[in-house]
Backbone as a printed PyTorch tensor [residue, N CA C, xyz], in Angstrom:
tensor([[[-113.0950,  122.2360,  -94.9060],
         [-114.1350,  122.1780,  -93.9220],
         [-114.3500,  120.7150,  -93.5390]],

        [[-114.4780,  120.5070,  -92.2320],
         [-114.7050,  119.1540,  -91.7380],
         [-116.1140,  119.0250,  -91.2070]],

        [[-116.5980,  117.8350,  -91.1790],
         [-117.8980,  117.5790,  -90.5720],
         [-117.6260,  116.8170,  -89.2850]],

        [[-118.2570,  117.2820,  -88.2050],
         [-117.9820,  116.6410,  -86.9200],
         [-118.5700,  115.2200,  -86.9020]],

        [[-118.2140,  114.4890,  -85.8600],
         [-118.5930,  113.0790,  -85.7780],
         [-120.0860,  112.8340,  -85.7980]],

        [[-120.8920,  113.7440,  -85.2620],
         [-122.3370,  113.5310,  -85.2040],
         [-123.0350,  113.9630,  -86.4750]],

        [[-122.3140,  114.5640,  -87.3780],
         [-122.8490,  115.0800,  -88.6330],
         [-123.9560,  116.1110,  -88.4030]],

        [[-123.9320,  116.7830,  -87.2450],
         [-124.9850,  117.7570,  -86.9530],
         [-124.6350,  119.1490,  -87.4460]],

        [[-123.4100,  119.3960,  -87.6820],
         [-123.0330,  120.7230,  -88.1420],
         [-121.6480,  120.7160,  -88.7330]],

        [[-121.3290,  121.8090,  -89.3690],
         [-120.0240,  121.9120,  -89.9930],
         [-119.1040,  122.7110,  -89.0850]],

        [[-117.8320,  122.4180,  -89.1620],
         [-116.8310,  123.1240,  -88.3750],
         [-115.7210,  123.5410,  -89.3250]],

        [[-115.3380,  124.8040,  -89.2710],
         [-114.3070,  125.3090,  -90.1720],
         [-112.9510,  125.2340,  -89.4930]],

        [[-111.9680,  124.7690,  -90.2110],
         [-110.6070,  124.7040,  -89.6820],
         [-110.0010,  126.0940,  -89.7870]],

        [[-109.7590,  126.7550,  -88.6360],
         [-109.2890,  128.1430,  -88.6720],
         [-107.7950,  128.2590,  -88.9130]],

        [[-107.0780,  127.1410,  -88.9320],
         [-105.6480,  127.1790,  -89.2120],
         [-105.3650,  127.0410,  -90.7030]],

        [[-106.3680,  127.1490,  -91.5090],
         [-106.2250,  127.0120,  -92.9460],
         [-105.3680,  128.1530,  -93.4720]],

        [[-104.2620,  127.8780,  -94.1120],
         [-103.3460,  128.9180,  -94.5950],
         [-103.8570,  129.5930,  -95.8610]],

        [[-104.8860,  129.0450,  -96.4870],
         [-105.4310,  129.6570,  -97.6940],
         [-106.3830,  130.8040,  -97.3950]],

        [[-106.8420,  130.9220,  -96.1580],
         [-107.7790,  131.9680,  -95.7900],
         [-106.9960,  133.2010,  -95.3730]],

        [[-107.3050,  134.3300,  -95.9970],
         [-106.6330,  135.5720,  -95.6820],
         [-107.4910,  136.3370,  -94.6860]],

        [[-106.9040,  136.7290,  -93.5700],
         [-107.6500,  137.4450,  -92.5420],
         [-107.0990,  138.8470,  -92.4150]],

        [[-108.0030,  139.8080,  -92.2790],
         [-107.6170,  141.1970,  -92.1140],
         [-108.3070,  141.7490,  -90.8800]],

        [[-107.7680,  142.7910,  -90.3350],
         [-108.4040,  143.4600,  -89.2130],
         [-107.6270,  143.2630,  -87.9260]],

        [[-108.2000,  143.7740,  -86.8600],
         [-107.5540,  143.6650,  -85.5560],
         [-107.5280,  142.2300,  -85.0920]],

        [[-106.4600,  141.8780,  -84.3980],
         [-106.3760,  140.5500,  -83.8270],
         [-105.6510,  139.5520,  -84.6990]],

        [[-105.4460,  139.8530,  -85.9530],
         [-104.7200,  138.9630,  -86.8290],
         [-103.3650,  139.5710,  -87.1090]],

        [[-102.3310,  138.7500,  -87.0000],
         [-100.9800,  139.2480,  -87.2360],
         [-100.7700,  139.5080,  -88.7120]],

        [[-100.1640,  140.6330,  -88.9950],
         [ -99.8240,  140.9450,  -90.3770],
         [ -98.3710,  140.5590,  -90.5900]],

        [[ -98.1110,  139.8210,  -91.6310],
         [ -96.7330,  139.4540,  -91.9440],
         [ -96.1930,  140.4410,  -92.9570]],

        [[ -94.8950,  140.4520,  -93.1320],
         [ -94.2740,  141.3760,  -94.0740],
         [ -94.7990,  141.1670,  -95.4840]],

        [[ -95.1130,  139.9040,  -95.8270],
         [ -95.6140,  139.6610,  -97.1760],
         [ -97.0350,  140.1870,  -97.3350]],

        [[ -97.8080,  140.1910,  -96.2190],
         [ -99.1770,  140.6840,  -96.2830],
         [ -99.2260,  142.2090,  -96.3320]],

        [[ -98.4060,  142.8730,  -95.5260],
         [ -98.4640,  144.3230,  -95.3860],
         [ -97.0710,  144.9310,  -95.5100]],

        [[ -96.5910,  145.1850,  -96.7000],
         [ -95.2590,  145.7840,  -96.8400],
         [ -95.2200,  147.2300,  -96.3550]],

        [[ -96.3830,  147.8560,  -96.1570],
         [ -96.4010,  149.2400,  -95.7160],
         [ -96.1540,  149.3820,  -94.2140]],

        [[ -96.1550,  148.2790,  -93.4670],
         [ -95.8630,  148.3380,  -92.0390],
         [ -94.3540,  148.3950,  -91.8710]],

        [[ -93.9090,  149.4050,  -91.1240],
         [ -92.4810,  149.6170,  -90.9680],
         [ -91.8960,  148.7290,  -89.8790]],

        [[ -90.5990,  148.5590,  -89.9560],
         [ -89.8980,  147.7890,  -88.9420],
         [ -89.8740,  148.5580,  -87.6380]],

        [[ -89.6540,  147.8470,  -86.5350],
         [ -89.6500,  148.4840,  -85.2300],
         [ -88.4920,  149.4530,  -85.0560]],

        [[ -87.3690,  149.2260,  -85.7050],
         [ -86.2080,  150.0830,  -85.5400],
         [ -86.0650,  151.0840,  -86.6920]],

        [[ -87.1400,  151.4350,  -87.3360],
         [ -87.0890,  152.4020,  -88.4360],
         [ -86.7860,  153.7910,  -87.8910]],

        [[ -86.1520,  154.6170,  -88.6970],
         [ -85.8190,  155.9860,  -88.2790],
         [ -86.7610,  156.9610,  -88.9620]],

        [[ -87.0460,  158.0490,  -88.2680],
         [ -87.9560,  159.0530,  -88.7770],
         [ -87.3000,  160.4200,  -88.7040]],

        [[ -87.7000,  161.3050,  -89.6130],
         [ -87.2420,  162.6850,  -89.5470],
         [ -87.9900,  163.3840,  -88.4310]],

        [[ -87.3280,  164.3240,  -87.7820],
         [ -87.9660,  165.0740,  -86.7090],
         [ -88.0100,  166.5400,  -87.0700]],

        [[ -89.0750,  167.1900,  -86.6330],
         [ -89.2130,  168.6250,  -86.8090],
         [ -88.8970,  169.2690,  -85.4780]],

        [[ -87.9870,  170.2370,  -85.4940],
         [ -87.6280,  170.9340,  -84.2760],
         [ -88.8230,  171.7340,  -83.7830]],

        [[ -89.1450,  171.6190,  -82.4850],
         [ -90.2970,  172.3170,  -81.9280],
         [ -90.1780,  173.8270,  -82.0650]],

        [[ -88.9750,  174.3490,  -82.0400],
         [ -88.7810,  175.7950,  -82.1590],
         [ -89.1050,  176.2860,  -83.5670]],

        [[ -89.0370,  175.3970,  -84.5410],
         [ -89.3100,  175.8010,  -85.9230],
         [ -90.8010,  175.8850,  -86.2160]],

        [[ -91.6260,  175.2980,  -85.3690],
         [ -93.0660,  175.3130,  -85.5770],
         [ -93.6420,  176.5250,  -84.8610]],

        [[ -94.2260,  177.4790,  -85.5990],
         [ -94.7640,  178.6670,  -84.9470],
         [ -96.0250,  178.3580,  -84.1600]],

        [[ -96.2290,  179.1190,  -83.1000],
         [ -97.4560,  178.9890,  -82.3120],
         [ -98.5500,  179.7410,  -83.0450]],

        [[ -99.4880,  179.0010,  -83.6380],
         [-100.4900,  179.6340,  -84.4980],
         [-101.5720,  180.3510,  -83.7150]],

        [[-101.7220,  180.0550,  -82.4320],
         [-102.7830,  180.6930,  -81.6750],
         [-102.3100,  181.9450,  -80.9480]],

        [[-101.0150,  182.1470,  -80.8230],
         [-100.5200,  183.3000,  -80.0800],
         [-100.8470,  184.5790,  -80.8360]],

        [[-101.6760,  185.4360,  -80.2310],
         [-102.0180,  186.7030,  -80.8420],
         [-102.8980,  186.5920,  -82.0610]],

        [[-103.5080,  185.4580,  -82.2830],
         [-104.2990,  185.2480,  -83.4920],
         [-105.7870,  185.1590,  -83.1930]],

        [[-106.2310,  185.7880,  -82.1330],
         [-107.6470,  185.7170,  -81.7850],
         [-108.4800,  186.3690,  -82.8760]],

        [[-109.6450,  185.8160,  -83.0980],
         [-110.5490,  186.3450,  -84.1070],
         [-111.8190,  186.8380,  -83.4270]],

        [[-112.3100,  187.9540,  -83.9010],
         [-113.5280,  188.5380,  -83.3660],
         [-114.7200,  187.8330,  -84.0020]],

        [[-115.7130,  187.5480,  -83.1990],
         [-116.9340,  186.9880,  -83.7770],
         [-117.7550,  188.1390,  -84.3460]],

        [[-118.8910,  187.8370,  -84.8950],
         [-119.7480,  188.8530,  -85.4810],
         [-120.1900,  189.8540,  -84.4100]],

        [[-120.4340,  189.3720,  -83.2220],
         [-120.9660,  190.2120,  -82.1580],
         [-119.8930,  190.8710,  -81.3030]],

        [[-118.8390,  190.1450,  -80.9490],
         [-117.8130,  190.6870,  -80.0640],
         [-116.7140,  189.6620,  -79.8540]],

        [[-115.9500,  189.8480,  -78.7780],
         [-114.8460,  188.9520,  -78.4510],
         [-115.3500,  187.9210,  -77.4500]],

        [[-115.3180,  186.6420,  -77.8480],
         [-115.9030,  185.5880,  -77.0300],
         [-114.7960,  184.7850,  -76.3530]],

        [[-114.9460,  184.6280,  -75.0360],
         [-114.0110,  183.8660,  -74.2280],
         [-114.6750,  182.5420,  -73.8670]],

        [[-113.9590,  181.4480,  -74.1140],
         [-114.4360,  180.1230,  -73.7580],
         [-113.8420,  179.7640,  -72.4030]],

        [[-114.7110,  179.5020,  -71.4400],
         [-114.2820,  179.1580,  -70.0850],
         [-114.5780,  177.6780,  -69.8800]],

        [[-113.5380,  176.8950,  -69.5750],
         [-113.7110,  175.4600,  -69.3570],
         [-113.4400,  175.1260,  -67.8940]],

        [[-113.9170,  173.9780,  -67.4720],
         [-113.7260,  173.5420,  -66.1010],
         [-114.7390,  174.1460,  -65.1460]],

        [[-115.8610,  174.6260,  -65.6670],
         [-116.8900,  175.2390,  -64.8380],
         [-117.6050,  174.1380,  -64.0440]],

        [[-117.7690,  174.3640,  -62.7600],
         [-118.4210,  173.3880,  -61.8820],
         [-119.8560,  173.1460,  -62.3430]],

        [[-120.3170,  171.9170,  -62.1870],
         [-121.6510,  171.5510,  -62.6930],
         [-122.7880,  172.2550,  -61.9620]],

        [[-122.5370,  172.7580,  -60.7710],
         [-123.5790,  173.4460,  -60.0160],
         [-123.4160,  174.9680,  -60.0460]],

        [[-122.5480,  175.4700,  -60.9280],
         [-122.3500,  176.9130,  -61.0490],
         [-123.5890,  177.5510,  -61.6690]],

        [[-123.8220,  178.8090,  -61.3020],
         [-124.9400,  179.5500,  -61.8740],
         [-124.3920,  180.6740,  -62.7370]],

        [[-125.2900,  181.2990,  -63.5100],
         [-124.8600,  182.4300,  -64.3380],
         [-124.3250,  183.5590,  -63.4730]],

        [[-124.9140,  183.7390,  -62.2910],
         [-124.4570,  184.7890,  -61.3850],
         [-123.0290,  184.5430,  -60.9120]],

        [[-122.6740,  183.2760,  -60.6590],
         [-121.3120,  182.9460,  -60.2470],
         [-120.3100,  183.3200,  -61.3270]],

        [[-120.6150,  182.9470,  -62.5640],
         [-119.7180,  183.2520,  -63.6840],
         [-119.7050,  184.7580,  -63.9380]],

        [[-120.8610,  185.3910,  -63.8730],
         [-120.9700,  186.8430,  -64.0700],
         [-120.1020,  187.5820,  -63.0440]],

        [[-120.1920,  187.1800,  -61.7800],
         [-119.4010,  187.8310,  -60.7360],
         [-117.9090,  187.6490,  -60.9710]],

        [[-117.5110,  186.4780,  -61.4310],
         [-116.0970,  186.1810,  -61.6600],
         [-115.5270,  187.0070,  -62.8120]],

        [[-116.2840,  187.1680,  -63.8900],
         [-115.7520,  187.8000,  -65.0950],
         [-116.1360,  189.2660,  -65.2620]],

        [[-117.0140,  189.7940,  -64.4210],
         [-117.4100,  191.2020,  -64.5280],
         [-116.2790,  192.1430,  -64.1230]],

        [[-115.3170,  191.6570,  -63.3660],
         [-114.1950,  192.4930,  -62.9280],
         [-113.2930,  192.9120,  -64.0870]],

        [[-113.3260,  192.2100,  -65.1980],
         [-112.3940,  192.4590,  -66.3010],
         [-112.9700,  193.3400,  -67.3960]],

        [[-114.2400,  193.6090,  -67.3710],
         [-114.8680,  194.4570,  -68.3680],
         [-116.3570,  194.1780,  -68.4310]],

        [[-117.0420,  195.0030,  -69.2280],
         [-118.4910,  194.8450,  -69.3440],
         [-118.8190,  193.6080,  -70.1760]],

        [[-119.6230,  192.7380,  -69.6060],
         [-120.0240,  191.5080,  -70.2900],
         [-121.2520,  191.8130,  -71.1400]],

        [[-121.1300,  191.5530,  -72.4340],
         [-122.2640,  191.7660,  -73.3420],
         [-123.2370,  190.6040,  -73.3080]],

        [[-122.6980,  189.3840,  -73.1770],
         [-123.5360,  188.1980,  -73.2270],
         [-122.8440,  187.0790,  -72.4690]],

        [[-123.6380,  186.1840,  -71.9080],
         [-123.0930,  185.0640,  -71.1600],
         [-123.9590,  183.8380,  -71.4380]],

        [[-123.3130,  182.7560,  -71.8340],
         [-124.0190,  181.4890,  -72.0620],
         [-123.4340,  180.4380,  -71.1410]],

        [[-124.2880,  179.8210,  -70.3720],
         [-123.9030,  178.7310,  -69.4880],
         [-124.8140,  177.5630,  -69.8600]],

        [[-124.3280,  176.7120,  -70.7440],
         [-125.1630,  175.6480,  -71.3030],
         [-125.3950,  174.5200,  -70.3010]],

        [[-126.6340,  174.0500,  -70.2690],
         [-127.0300,  172.9880,  -69.3550],
         [-127.2680,  171.6880,  -70.1070]],

        [[-126.9970,  170.5940,  -69.4160],
         [-127.2930,  169.2760,  -69.9520],
         [-128.8000,  169.0600,  -69.8300]],

        [[-129.4570,  168.7320,  -70.9220],
         [-130.9160,  168.5710,  -70.9070],
         [-131.3710,  167.4350,  -69.9970]],

        [[-130.5960,  166.3870,  -69.9750],
         [-130.9880,  165.2100,  -69.2050],
         [-130.8380,  165.4340,  -67.7070]],

        [[-129.6890,  165.9990,  -67.2950],
         [-129.4210,  166.1400,  -65.8660],
         [-129.7990,  167.5030,  -65.3130]],

        [[-129.7810,  168.5300,  -66.1560],
         [-130.0530,  169.8820,  -65.6950],
         [-128.8360,  170.5890,  -65.1360]],

        [[-127.7030,  169.9140,  -65.1060],
         [-126.4710,  170.5240,  -64.6110],
         [-125.7070,  171.1980,  -65.7410]],

        [[-124.7770,  172.0710,  -65.3590],
         [-123.9280,  172.7690,  -66.3300],
         [-123.0400,  171.7500,  -67.0340]],

        [[-122.8410,  171.9400,  -68.3310],
         [-122.0390,  171.0020,  -69.1180],
         [-120.5430,  171.1060,  -68.8250]],

        [[-120.1120,  172.1790,  -68.1840],
         [-118.6930,  172.2880,  -67.8370],
         [-117.9810,  173.4060,  -68.5600]],

        [[-118.7110,  174.1810,  -69.3510],
         [-118.0880,  175.3120,  -70.0300],
         [-119.0580,  176.4780,  -70.0730]],

        [[-118.5000,  177.6500,  -70.3110],
         [-119.3080,  178.8550,  -70.4480],
         [-118.7140,  179.7090,  -71.5490]],

        [[-119.5480,  180.5060,  -72.1870],
         [-119.1060,  181.4610,  -73.2050],
         [-119.4110,  182.8580,  -72.6780]],

        [[-118.3600,  183.6660,  -72.5690],
         [-118.4980,  185.0230,  -72.0590],
         [-118.0890,  185.9680,  -73.1800]],

        [[-118.9700,  186.9140,  -73.5180],
         [-118.7150,  187.8270,  -74.6310],
         [-118.4250,  189.2260,  -74.1100]],

        [[-117.3360,  189.8020,  -74.6280],
         [-116.9310,  191.1660,  -74.2770],
         [-116.9930,  192.0540,  -75.5160]],

        [[-117.1540,  193.3400,  -75.2910],
         [-117.2010,  194.3200,  -76.3840],
         [-115.8180,  194.5300,  -76.9940]],

        [[-114.7800,  194.5960,  -76.1450],
         [-113.4380,  194.9170,  -76.6290],
         [-112.4850,  193.7430,  -76.4350]],

        [[-111.4710,  193.7110,  -77.2600],
         [-110.4430,  192.6840,  -77.1430],
         [-109.6540,  192.8640,  -75.8500]],

        [[-109.4610,  194.1010,  -75.4640],
         [-108.7040,  194.3910,  -74.2530],
         [-109.3790,  193.7590,  -73.0320]],

        [[-110.6920,  193.8630,  -72.9370],
         [-111.4270,  193.2710,  -71.8220],
         [-111.3590,  191.7470,  -71.8790]],

        [[-111.4490,  191.1840,  -73.0760],
         [-111.3840,  189.7300,  -73.2260],
         [-110.0040,  189.2090,  -72.8350]],

        [[-108.9510,  189.8990,  -73.2590],
         [-107.5970,  189.4840,  -72.8900],
         [-107.3850,  189.5960,  -71.3870]],

        [[-107.9260,  190.6520,  -70.7810],
         [-107.8090,  190.8100,  -69.3300],
         [-108.5110,  189.6630,  -68.6060]],

        [[-109.6650,  189.2380,  -69.1050],
         [-110.3910,  188.1240,  -68.5050],
         [-109.6140,  186.8220,  -68.6500]],

        [[-109.0270,  186.6010,  -69.8130],
         [-108.2570,  185.3760,  -70.0440],
         [-107.0430,  185.3420,  -69.1270]],

        [[-106.3100,  186.4370,  -69.0750],
         [-105.1050,  186.4830,  -68.2520],
         [-105.4280,  186.4630,  -66.7580]],

        [[-106.5220,  187.0920,  -66.3660],
         [-106.8480,  187.1830,  -64.9560],
         [-107.5720,  185.9800,  -64.3900]],

        [[-108.4420,  185.3650,  -65.1530],
         [-109.2810,  184.2900,  -64.6160],
         [-108.7480,  182.8950,  -64.8970]],

        [[-107.9140,  182.7360,  -65.9020],
         [-107.4150,  181.4090,  -66.2450],
         [-106.5320,  180.8800,  -65.1150]],

        [[-106.8430,  179.6890,  -64.6550],
         [-106.0800,  179.0780,  -63.5750],
         [-106.5900,  179.4150,  -62.1910]],

        [[-107.6680,  180.1670,  -62.0870],
         [-108.2310,  180.5230,  -60.7880],
         [-109.3400,  179.5430,  -60.4080]],

        [[-109.8520,  179.7060,  -59.2020],
         [-110.8810,  178.8120,  -58.6890],
         [-112.2720,  179.4250,  -58.8260]],

        [[-113.2370,  178.6090,  -59.2320],
         [-114.6470,  178.9830,  -59.2370],
         [-115.4000,  177.8040,  -58.6280]],

        [[-115.9870,  178.0180,  -57.4820],
         [-116.6660,  176.9480,  -56.7300],
         [-115.7310,  175.7580,  -56.4940]],

        [[-114.5490,  176.0540,  -55.9920],
         [-113.5370,  175.0510,  -55.6470],
         [-113.0910,  174.1970,  -56.8340]],

        [[-113.1980,  174.7340,  -58.0380],
         [-112.7590,  174.0160,  -59.2320],
         [-111.9600,  174.9830,  -60.0990]],

        [[-110.8170,  174.5310,  -60.6170],
         [-109.9590,  175.3850,  -61.4340],
         [-110.5650,  175.5750,  -62.8110]],

        [[-110.6550,  176.8290,  -63.2430],
         [-111.1960,  177.1310,  -64.5760],
         [-110.0700,  177.6010,  -65.4790]],

        [[-110.2730,  177.4430,  -66.7560],
         [-109.3200,  177.8850,  -67.7700],
         [-110.0840,  178.7020,  -68.7980]],

        [[-109.4590,  179.7500,  -69.2910],
         [-110.1220,  180.6350,  -70.2510],
         [-109.2080,  180.8750,  -71.4450]],

        [[-109.8160,  180.9730,  -72.6140],
         [-109.0970,  181.2710,  -73.8470],
         [-110.1050,  181.8060,  -74.8590]],

        [[-109.5830,  182.3810,  -75.9430],
         [-110.4730,  182.8820,  -76.9860],
         [-111.2160,  181.7130,  -77.6310]],

        [[-112.4930,  181.9080,  -77.9060],
         [-113.2960,  180.8590,  -78.5240],
         [-112.9810,  180.7220,  -80.0050]],

        [[-112.6020,  181.8180,  -80.6540],
         [-112.3210,  181.7900,  -82.0830],
         [-110.8940,  182.2450,  -82.3320]],

        [[-110.2010,  181.5130,  -83.1840],
         [-108.8530,  181.8830,  -83.5930],
         [-108.7870,  181.8600,  -85.1110]],

        [[-107.8670,  182.6130,  -85.6350],
         [-107.6950,  182.6460,  -87.0920],
         [-107.0620,  181.3520,  -87.5700]],

        [[-107.2840,  181.0010,  -88.8340],
         [-106.6690,  179.7910,  -89.3840],
         [-105.1530,  179.9020,  -89.3850]],

        [[-104.4310,  178.7690,  -89.3980],
         [-102.9640,  178.7980,  -89.4160],
         [-102.4310,  179.5770,  -90.6050]],

        [[-101.3070,  180.2100,  -90.4020],
         [-100.6640,  180.9710,  -91.4740],
         [-101.1680,  182.3900,  -91.5740]],

        [[-102.0260,  182.8160,  -90.6950],
         [-102.5180,  184.1830,  -90.7050],
         [-103.4800,  184.4770,  -91.8390]],

        [[-103.8940,  183.4400,  -92.5390],
         [-104.8090,  183.6620,  -93.6600],
         [-106.2160,  183.8590,  -93.1380]],

        [[-106.9860,  184.6200,  -93.8730],
         [-108.3960,  184.7380,  -93.5300],
         [-109.1090,  183.5160,  -94.0690]],

        [[-110.2100,  183.1890,  -93.4560],
         [-110.9900,  182.0400,  -93.9060],
         [-111.4300,  182.2660,  -95.3470]],

        [[-111.4120,  181.2250,  -96.1290],
         [-111.7850,  181.3360,  -97.5380],
         [-113.2620,  181.7010,  -97.6490]],

        [[-113.5710,  182.7420,  -98.4170],
         [-114.9790,  183.0970,  -98.5710],
         [-115.7070,  182.0170,  -99.3500]],

        [[-116.9650,  181.8880,  -99.0670],
         [-117.7630,  180.8900,  -99.7790],
         [-117.8300,  181.2980, -101.2470]],

        [[-117.3760,  180.4380, -102.0740],
         [-117.3590,  180.7420, -103.5010],
         [-118.7700,  180.6190, -104.0520]],

        [[-119.2000,  181.6600, -104.6890],
         [-120.5360,  181.6290, -105.2900],
         [-120.4740,  180.7410, -106.5230]],

        [[-121.3910,  179.8350, -106.5970],
         [-121.4190,  178.9810, -107.7790],
         [-122.7650,  179.1510, -108.4420]],

        [[-122.7320,  179.0180, -109.7100],
         [-123.9710,  179.1630, -110.4710],
         [-124.7890,  177.9000, -110.3330]],

        [[-126.0750,  178.0770, -110.3800],
         [-126.9660,  176.9280, -110.3210],
         [-126.8660,  176.1330, -111.6010]],

        [[-126.9820,  174.8550, -111.4600],
         [-127.0210,  174.0320, -112.6560],
         [-128.4790,  173.8840, -113.0740]],

        [[-128.6890,  173.9300, -114.3420],
         [-130.0480,  173.7770, -114.8580],
         [-130.1100,  172.5250, -115.7080]],

        [[-131.2770,  171.9830, -115.7990],
         [-131.4170,  170.7830, -116.5950],
         [-131.2550,  171.1400, -118.0730]],

        [[-130.7280,  170.2260, -118.8610],
         [-130.4900,  170.5050, -120.2740],
         [-131.7740,  170.7590, -121.0500]],

        [[-132.8980,  170.3260, -120.5470],
         [-134.1350,  170.4760, -121.2990],
         [-134.7250,  171.8880, -121.1740]],

        [[-134.2070,  172.7080, -120.2620],
         [-134.7520,  174.0560, -120.0870],
         [-134.2510,  174.9690, -121.2040]],

        [[-135.0970,  175.8140, -121.6860],
         [-134.6680,  176.7590, -122.7170],
         [-133.6680,  177.7590, -122.1440]],

        [[-132.7890,  178.2510, -122.9810],
         [-131.7300,  179.1540, -122.5200],
         [-132.2830,  180.4690, -121.9790]],

        [[-133.4390,  180.9580, -122.4990],
         [-133.9820,  182.2200, -121.9810],
         [-134.4380,  182.0690, -120.5400]],

        [[-134.8710,  180.8600, -120.1090],
         [-135.2300,  180.6360, -118.7180],
         [-134.0020,  180.6000, -117.8310]],

        [[-132.9040,  180.0690, -118.3510],
         [-131.6770,  180.0040, -117.5640],
         [-131.2020,  181.4120, -117.2190]],

        [[-131.3370,  182.3470, -118.1310],
         [-130.8740,  183.7140, -117.8980],
         [-131.6950,  184.3870, -116.7960]],

        [[-132.9760,  184.0820, -116.7190],
         [-133.8370,  184.6870, -115.6940],
         [-133.5270,  184.1310, -114.2930]],

        [[-133.1680,  182.8680, -114.2090],
         [-132.8760,  182.2360, -112.9100],
         [-131.5840,  182.7730, -112.3270]],

        [[-130.5310,  182.8460, -113.1310],
         [-129.2330,  183.2910, -112.6360],
         [-129.2790,  184.7610, -112.4260]]])
């Protein structure tokens, strides 16, 4: 560290090689970061055909029904506009068109619930890529099963922990 000519403050020499700097903006050398690979390193590739499409045919039913997520909804769309667009594919059980609290406009998506999967699939196939208020909308299932076709892991019930000072007869009554 040097002191400037006026002795009013200290100035640190930033070219000091003893100071180790980390983070963005500082060059990492091979000795500093051996985990950084060379620019011409080779990587293994996975063939795209070998990776299964996990969402194809893997729609999951919600507790209430089959929910279709509609994106690209115009900010000035109303529930009636969405209702008219999707009523052609089946009976709509429920419709949510969420609004931005600050602006009062539609957030850009809607949730449309159908009773049957057949109606939901018809809505997805029929409405996806079409126009609603001069804006292209896209539709897909809101819920899909986890990859690998597995069902979601059930919440494992765990026993409550009790403090060591409690008598064992009280522990039996709690559990």
